[in-house]
GROMACS .gro file of C-alpha atoms in nm:
model
  145
    1MET     CA    1   2.824  -5.059   2.297
    2LYS     CA    2   2.580  -4.816   2.139
    3ALA     CA    3   2.518  -4.448   2.214
    4GLU     CA    4   2.157  -4.511   2.319
    5THR     CA    5   2.282  -4.745   2.592
    6ILE     CA    6   2.456  -4.466   2.784
    7ALA     CA    7   2.246  -4.166   2.678
    8ARG     CA    8   2.084  -3.985   2.967
    9ARG     CA    9   1.709  -3.984   2.922
   10PRO     CA   10   1.496  -3.793   2.905
   11PRO     CA   11   1.709  -3.497   2.802
   12ILE     CA   12   1.649  -3.174   2.991
   13THR     CA   13   1.493  -2.926   2.751
   14ALA     CA   14   1.377  -2.566   2.726
   15THR     CA   15   1.226  -2.357   2.449
   16PRO     CA   16   1.405  -2.072   2.270
   17ASP     CA   17   1.206  -1.808   2.460
   18ALA     CA   18   1.313  -1.935   2.805
   19LYS     CA   19   1.516  -1.681   3.000
   20ILE     CA   20   1.890  -1.737   3.016
   21LYS     CA   21   1.887  -1.721   3.396
   22GLU     CA   22   1.609  -1.983   3.407
   23VAL     CA   23   1.816  -2.223   3.196
   24ALA     CA   24   2.117  -2.157   3.424
   25ARG     CA   25   1.898  -2.232   3.728
   26ILE     CA   26   1.782  -2.560   3.570
   27MET     CA   27   2.145  -2.660   3.508
   28ALA     CA   28   2.238  -2.587   3.869
   29GLU     CA   29   1.937  -2.770   4.014
   30LYS     CA   30   1.970  -3.076   3.792
   31LYS     CA   31   2.353  -3.074   3.812
   32ILE     CA   32   2.387  -3.093   3.435
   33GLY     CA   33   2.606  -2.914   3.187
   34LEU     CA   34   2.375  -2.896   2.886
   35VAL     CA   35   2.013  -2.809   2.814
   36VAL     CA   36   1.866  -2.897   2.475
   37ILE     CA   37   1.661  -2.618   2.320
   38VAL     CA   38   1.358  -2.756   2.139
   39ASP     CA   39   1.102  -2.621   1.898
   40LYS     CA   40   0.784  -2.522   2.087
   41SER     CA   41   0.557  -2.698   1.840
   42GLN     CA   42   0.785  -3.003   1.804
   43PRO     CA   43   0.941  -3.089   2.142
   44ASP     CA   44   1.131  -3.381   1.987
   45VAL     CA   45   1.325  -3.150   1.751
   46ALA     CA   46   1.643  -2.993   1.888
   47VAL     CA   47   1.700  -2.642   1.751
   48GLY     CA   48   1.999  -2.555   1.971
   49VAL     CA   49   2.186  -2.634   2.290
   50VAL     CA   50   2.301  -2.425   2.583
   51SER     CA   51   2.605  -2.543   2.775
   52GLU     CA   52   2.777  -2.419   3.087
   53ARG     CA   53   3.032  -2.259   2.855
   54ASP     CA   54   2.755  -2.062   2.680
   55ILE     CA   55   2.628  -1.933   3.015
   56VAL     CA   56   2.977  -1.829   3.128
   57ARG     CA   57   3.041  -1.648   2.798
   58ALA     CA   58   2.706  -1.467   2.831
   59VAL     CA   59   2.790  -1.350   3.183
   60ALA     CA   60   3.139  -1.241   3.076
   61LYS     CA   61   2.995  -1.038   2.788
   62GLY     CA   62   2.733  -0.875   3.008
   63VAL     CA   63   2.440  -1.030   2.823
   64ASN     CA   64   2.103  -0.957   2.985
   65LEU     CA   65   2.023  -1.280   3.170
   66ASP     CA   66   1.651  -1.200   3.149
   67GLY     CA   67   1.681  -1.227   2.771
   68PRO     CA   68   1.585  -1.533   2.568
   69VAL     CA   69   1.817  -1.830   2.565
   70SER     CA   70   1.796  -1.824   2.185
   71ALA     CA   71   2.042  -1.531   2.201
   72ILE     CA   72   2.320  -1.754   2.335
   73MET     CA   73   2.231  -2.107   2.222
   74SER     CA   74   2.475  -2.297   2.004
   75THR     CA   75   2.363  -2.412   1.661
   76PRO     CA   76   2.368  -2.629   1.466
   77VAL     CA   77   2.309  -2.910   1.713
   78ILE     CA   78   2.579  -3.178   1.699
   79THR     CA   79   2.405  -3.515   1.709
   80VAL     CA   80   2.468  -3.886   1.681
   81GLU     CA   81   2.209  -4.154   1.615
   82GLY     CA   82   2.136  -4.389   1.903
   83ASP     CA   83   2.269  -4.693   1.717
   84GLU     CA   84   2.614  -4.537   1.667
   85PRO     CA   85   2.896  -4.702   1.863
   86VAL     CA   86   3.033  -4.512   2.163
   87TRP     CA   87   3.371  -4.469   1.994
   88LYS     CA   88   3.190  -4.261   1.731
   89VAL     CA   89   3.044  -4.043   2.008
   90ALA     CA   90   3.395  -3.984   2.146
   91GLU     CA   91   3.522  -3.905   1.796
   92VAL     CA   92   3.243  -3.650   1.736
   93MET     CA   93   3.315  -3.482   2.070
   94ARG     CA   94   3.684  -3.456   1.986
   95GLN     CA   95   3.626  -3.328   1.633
   96HIS     CA   96   3.390  -3.053   1.750
   97ASN     CA   97   3.567  -2.978   2.080
   98ILE     CA   98   3.248  -3.034   2.278
   99ARG     CA   99   3.172  -3.208   2.607
  100HIS     CA  100   2.814  -3.313   2.528
  101VAL     CA  101   2.644  -3.462   2.227
  102VAL     CA  102   2.273  -3.494   2.157
  103VAL     CA  103   2.150  -3.844   2.075
  104THR     CA  104   1.867  -3.893   1.829
  105ARG     CA  105   1.662  -4.191   1.715
  106GLY     CA  106   1.529  -4.160   1.366
  107GLY     CA  107   1.619  -3.792   1.375
  108LYS     CA  108   1.409  -3.729   1.688
  109LEU     CA  109   1.551  -3.619   2.023
  110TYR     CA  110   1.639  -3.919   2.241
  111GLY     CA  111   1.899  -3.819   2.502
  112VAL     CA  112   2.233  -3.658   2.580
  113ILE     CA  113   2.577  -3.804   2.640
  114SER     CA  114   2.843  -3.612   2.829
  115ILE     CA  115   3.213  -3.680   2.831
  116ARG     CA  116   3.166  -3.786   3.194
  117ASP     CA  117   2.924  -4.056   3.074
  118LEU     CA  118   3.192  -4.191   2.841
  119VAL     CA  119   3.451  -4.231   3.115
  120ALA     CA  120   3.223  -4.315   3.408
  121GLU     CA  121   3.187  -4.686   3.346
  122GLU     CA  122   3.440  -4.954   3.272
  123PRO     CA  123   3.235  -5.121   2.992
  124VAL     CA  124   3.225  -4.792   2.801
  125LEU     CA  125   3.600  -4.746   2.835
  126ARG     CA  126   3.658  -5.102   2.718
  127SER     CA  127   3.435  -5.038   2.419
  128LEU     CA  128   3.631  -4.725   2.333
  129VAL     CA  129   3.960  -4.911   2.352
  130GLU     CA  130   3.834  -5.216   2.165
  131PHE     CA  131   3.655  -5.041   1.880
  132GLY     CA  132   3.815  -4.697   1.876
  133ARG     CA  133   4.047  -4.607   1.597
  134GLY     CA  134   4.404  -4.514   1.679
  135GLU     CA  135   4.501  -4.180   1.540
  136ARG     CA  136   4.832  -4.004   1.512
  137HIS     CA  137   4.831  -3.638   1.611
  138GLU     CA  138   5.067  -3.406   1.428
  139GLU     CA  139   5.187  -3.229   1.742
  140TYR     CA  140   5.325  -3.562   1.867
  141ALA     CA  141   5.460  -3.692   1.536
  142PRO     CA  142   5.837  -3.692   1.499
  143ALA     CA  143   5.983  -3.431   1.264
  144GLY     CA  144   5.985  -3.541   0.902
  145ASP     CA  145   5.671  -3.756   0.928
   0.00000   0.00000   0.00000
């Protein structure tokens, strides 16, 4: 199964000058955990992302929520191409410790996949098991290995 198959489309976007509180409102209304920040002149180019974690950190630090979202957005944007297998999406999320990944097609914004999307449907889980690569984690390896 490919990333583009489960990517949520269209992605919810905002521009870098959007207010932080406006992006938070969008997240609450749409019940999403990530907004893709796009270039004003090129709305198919992701320049950053804002996640729920970014909003919480901003609130905790006392950041002015009327300020631009560019002040708290995460960059660079972690992406996968739409034709990548879903196991690759899961691997990218694990490597970068993220819960969302931006999907592109030919380098242009296509959609977003959340960790919930990966585990929500049985065919995706089967694909992860079938094509995923087993990996040994040091914290679980017996001493001396």
